[in-house]
């Protein structure tokens, strides 16, 4: 989807921009109580390999923890940090 990933609340039909892409340079956008900084072309290494990713750094009002997501176009999320929890892509197979 051009413009990024949008989620829709089924009860209210409100749309929320979750992951903005493509972007050419560091971009900041806000939706409701979430401020997101997206940085393209960030190198990230996980067990599945090294990738050039979009880094999404989410700031949520009243949250005491960090939320970050590294997403690779055509592949999806390869790493995420949610407070103390870290998730990484261990392997993949494109078809």
Coordinates of N, CA and C in Angstrom, one line a residue, residues 3-95:
X3 N 2.1 4.8 0.8 CA 1.9 5.7 2.0 C 2.1 5.0 3.3
X4 N 2.1 3.6 3.2 CA 2.4 2.9 4.4 C 1.3 1.9 4.8
X5 N 1.6 1.3 6.0 CA 0.6 0.4 6.6 C -0.4 1.2 7.4
X6 N -1.7 1.1 7.1 CA -2.8 1.7 7.8 C -3.6 0.7 8.4
X7 N -4.0 0.9 9.7 CA -4.9 0.0 10.4 C -6.2 0.7 10.6
X8 N -7.3 -0.1 10.5 CA -8.7 0.5 10.7 C -9.3 -0.1 11.9
X9 N -9.9 0.7 12.7 CA -10.7 0.3 13.9 C -12.0 -0.2 13.4
X10 N -12.3 -1.4 13.5 CA -13.6 -2.0 13.0 C -14.8 -1.4 13.6
X11 N -14.7 -1.0 14.9 CA -15.9 -0.4 15.6 C -16.2 1.0 15.2
X12 N -15.1 1.8 15.0 CA -15.3 3.2 14.7 C -15.0 3.6 13.2
X13 N -14.3 2.7 12.5 CA -13.8 3.0 11.1 C -12.7 4.1 11.1
X14 N -12.1 4.4 12.3 CA -11.0 5.3 12.3 C -9.8 4.7 11.7
X15 N -9.1 5.4 10.9 CA -7.8 4.9 10.3 C -6.6 5.5 11.0
X16 N -5.6 4.6 11.2 CA -4.4 5.0 11.9 C -3.2 4.6 11.1
X17 N -2.3 5.6 10.7 CA -1.1 5.3 10.0 C -0.1 4.7 11.0
X18 N 0.2 3.4 10.8 CA 1.1 2.7 11.7 C 2.6 2.8 11.2
X19 N 2.8 2.4 9.9 CA 4.2 2.4 9.4 C 4.2 3.2 8.1
X20 N 4.8 4.4 8.1 CA 4.8 5.2 6.9 C 6.0 4.8 6.1
X21 N 5.7 4.6 4.8 CA 6.8 4.3 3.8 C 6.2 4.5 2.4
X22 N 7.0 4.7 1.4 CA 8.4 5.0 1.5 C 8.7 6.4 2.0
X23 N 9.9 6.6 2.6 CA 10.4 7.9 2.9 C 11.8 8.0 2.4
X24 N 12.2 9.2 2.0 CA 13.6 9.4 1.5 C 14.6 9.8 2.6
X25 N 14.0 10.5 3.7 CA 14.9 11.0 4.8 C 14.1 10.8 6.1
X26 N 14.8 11.0 7.2 CA 14.2 10.9 8.5 C 12.9 11.7 8.5
X27 N 11.8 11.1 8.9 CA 10.5 11.7 8.9 C 9.9 11.4 10.3
X28 N 9.2 12.4 10.8 CA 8.4 12.3 12.0 C 6.9 12.5 11.7
X29 N 6.1 11.7 12.2 CA 4.6 11.8 12.1 C 3.9 11.4 13.4
X30 N 2.8 11.9 13.6 CA 2.0 11.6 14.8 C 0.6 11.1 14.4
X31 N 0.1 10.2 15.2 CA -1.2 9.7 15.1 C -1.8 9.4 16.5
X32 N -2.8 10.1 16.9 CA -3.4 10.0 18.2 C -2.3 10.3 19.2
X33 N -2.0 9.3 20.2 CA -1.0 9.6 21.2 C 0.3 9.0 20.9
X34 N 0.5 8.7 19.6 CA 1.8 8.0 19.2 C 2.6 9.0 18.3
X35 N 3.8 9.2 18.6 CA 4.7 10.0 17.7 C 5.7 9.0 17.2
X36 N 5.9 9.0 15.9 CA 6.8 8.0 15.3 C 7.9 8.7 14.5
X37 N 9.1 8.3 14.7 CA 10.2 8.8 13.8 C 10.7 7.6 13.0
X38 N 10.7 7.8 11.7 CA 11.1 6.7 10.8 C 12.4 7.2 10.1
X39 N 13.4 6.3 10.1 CA 14.6 6.5 9.4 C 14.9 5.5 8.4
X40 N 15.0 5.8 7.1 CA 15.3 4.8 6.1 C 16.8 4.5 6.0
X41 N 17.1 3.3 5.4 CA 18.4 2.9 5.1 C 19.3 2.6 6.3
X42 N 18.7 2.1 7.4 CA 19.5 1.8 8.6 C 19.9 0.3 8.5
X43 N 21.2 0.1 8.7 CA 21.7 -1.3 8.7 C 21.4 -2.0 10.0
X44 N 20.9 -3.2 9.9 CA 20.5 -4.0 11.1 C 21.0 -5.4 10.8
X45 N 21.7 -6.0 11.8 CA 22.1 -7.4 11.7 C 21.4 -8.3 12.7
X46 N 20.8 -9.3 12.2 CA 20.1 -10.3 13.0 C 20.6 -11.7 12.6
X47 N 20.2 -12.8 13.3 CA 20.7 -14.1 12.9 C 20.4 -14.4 11.4
X48 N 19.3 -13.9 10.8 CA 19.0 -14.2 9.4 C 19.8 -13.4 8.4
X49 N 20.7 -12.4 8.9 CA 21.5 -11.7 8.0 C 21.6 -10.2 8.3
X50 N 22.2 -9.5 7.4 CA 22.3 -8.0 7.6 C 21.4 -7.4 6.5
X51 N 20.6 -6.4 6.9 CA 19.7 -5.8 6.0 C 19.7 -4.3 6.1
X52 N 19.2 -3.6 5.0 CA 19.0 -2.1 5.0 C 17.5 -2.0 5.3
X53 N 17.2 -1.4 6.4 CA 15.8 -1.4 6.9 C 15.3 0.0 7.2
X54 N 14.0 0.1 7.3 CA 13.4 1.3 7.9 C 13.4 1.1 9.4
X55 N 13.9 2.1 10.2 CA 13.8 2.0 11.6 C 12.6 2.9 12.1
X56 N 11.7 2.3 12.8 CA 10.5 3.0 13.3 C 10.8 3.1 14.8
X57 N 10.8 4.3 15.3 CA 11.0 4.6 16.8 C 9.7 5.2 17.3
X58 N 8.9 4.5 18.1 CA 7.6 5.0 18.5 C 7.7 5.6 19.9
X59 N 7.1 6.8 20.1 CA 7.0 7.4 21.4 C 5.5 7.5 21.7
X60 N 5.2 6.9 22.8 CA 3.8 6.8 23.2 C 3.6 7.6 24.5
X61 N 2.6 8.5 24.5 CA 2.3 9.3 25.7 C 2.2 8.4 26.9
X62 N 2.8 8.8 28.0 CA 2.8 8.1 29.3 C 3.4 6.7 29.3
X63 N 4.2 6.3 28.3 CA 4.9 5.0 28.3 C 6.3 5.2 28.8
X64 N 6.7 4.2 29.6 CA 8.1 4.3 30.3 C 9.0 3.3 29.6
X65 N 8.7 2.9 28.4 CA 9.6 1.9 27.7 C 9.7 2.3 26.2
X66 N 10.7 1.8 25.6 CA 10.9 2.1 24.2 C 10.3 1.0 23.3
X67 N 9.8 1.5 22.1 CA 9.3 0.5 21.1 C 10.0 0.9 19.8
X68 N 10.7 0.0 19.3 CA 11.4 0.2 18.0 C 11.1 -1.0 17.1
X69 N 11.1 -0.8 15.8 CA 10.9 -1.8 14.8 C 11.7 -1.5 13.6
X70 N 12.5 -2.6 13.1 CA 13.2 -2.5 11.9 C 12.5 -3.3 10.9
X71 N 12.1 -2.7 9.8 CA 11.3 -3.4 8.7 C 12.0 -3.3 7.4
X72 N 12.1 -4.4 6.7 CA 12.7 -4.4 5.4 C 11.6 -4.5 4.3
X73 N 11.6 -3.6 3.3 CA 10.6 -3.7 2.2 C 10.7 -5.0 1.5
X74 N 9.6 -5.7 1.3 CA 9.5 -6.9 0.6 C 9.7 -8.1 1.5
X75 N 10.2 -7.9 2.8 CA 10.4 -9.0 3.7 C 9.6 -8.8 5.0
X76 N 9.5 -7.6 5.5 CA 8.8 -7.3 6.7 C 9.7 -7.1 7.9
X77 N 9.1 -7.2 9.1 CA 9.9 -6.9 10.3 C 11.1 -7.9 10.5
X78 N 12.3 -7.4 10.8 CA 13.4 -8.3 11.1 C 13.9 -8.2 12.5
X79 N 13.5 -7.1 13.2 CA 13.9 -6.9 14.6 C 12.9 -6.0 15.3
X80 N 12.5 -6.2 16.5 CA 11.7 -5.3 17.3 C 12.1 -5.3 18.7
X81 N 12.0 -4.1 19.3 CA 12.3 -4.0 20.7 C 11.0 -3.4 21.4
X82 N 10.6 -4.1 22.4 CA 9.4 -3.6 23.2 C 9.8 -3.7 24.6
X83 N 10.2 -2.5 25.2 CA 10.7 -2.5 26.5 C 12.0 -3.4 26.6
X84 N 11.9 -4.4 27.5 CA 13.1 -5.3 27.7 C 13.1 -6.4 26.8
X85 N 12.0 -6.6 26.0 CA 11.9 -7.8 25.1 C 12.4 -7.4 23.7
X86 N 13.3 -8.3 23.2 CA 13.8 -8.1 21.8 C 13.5 -9.3 21.0
X87 N 13.0 -9.1 19.8 CA 12.6 -10.1 18.9 C 13.4 -9.9 17.6
X88 N 14.0 -11.0 17.1 CA 14.8 -11.0 15.9 C 14.4 -12.1 14.9
X89 N 14.6 -11.8 13.6 CA 14.3 -12.8 12.6 C 15.5 -13.8 12.5
X90 N 15.2 -15.0 12.7 CA 16.3 -16.0 12.7 C 16.6 -16.6 11.4
X91 N 15.5 -16.8 10.6 CA 15.7 -17.3 9.2 C 14.5 -16.9 8.4
X92 N 14.6 -17.0 7.1 CA 13.5 -16.8 6.2 C 13.7 -17.4 4.8
X93 N 12.6 -17.5 4.1 CA 12.7 -18.1 2.7 C 11.7 -17.3 1.9
X94 N 12.2 -16.6 0.9 CA 11.3 -15.9 0.0 C 10.8 -16.8 -1.2
X95 N 9.6 -16.7 -1.5 CA 9.1 -17.6 -2.6 C 8.5 -16.7 -3.7

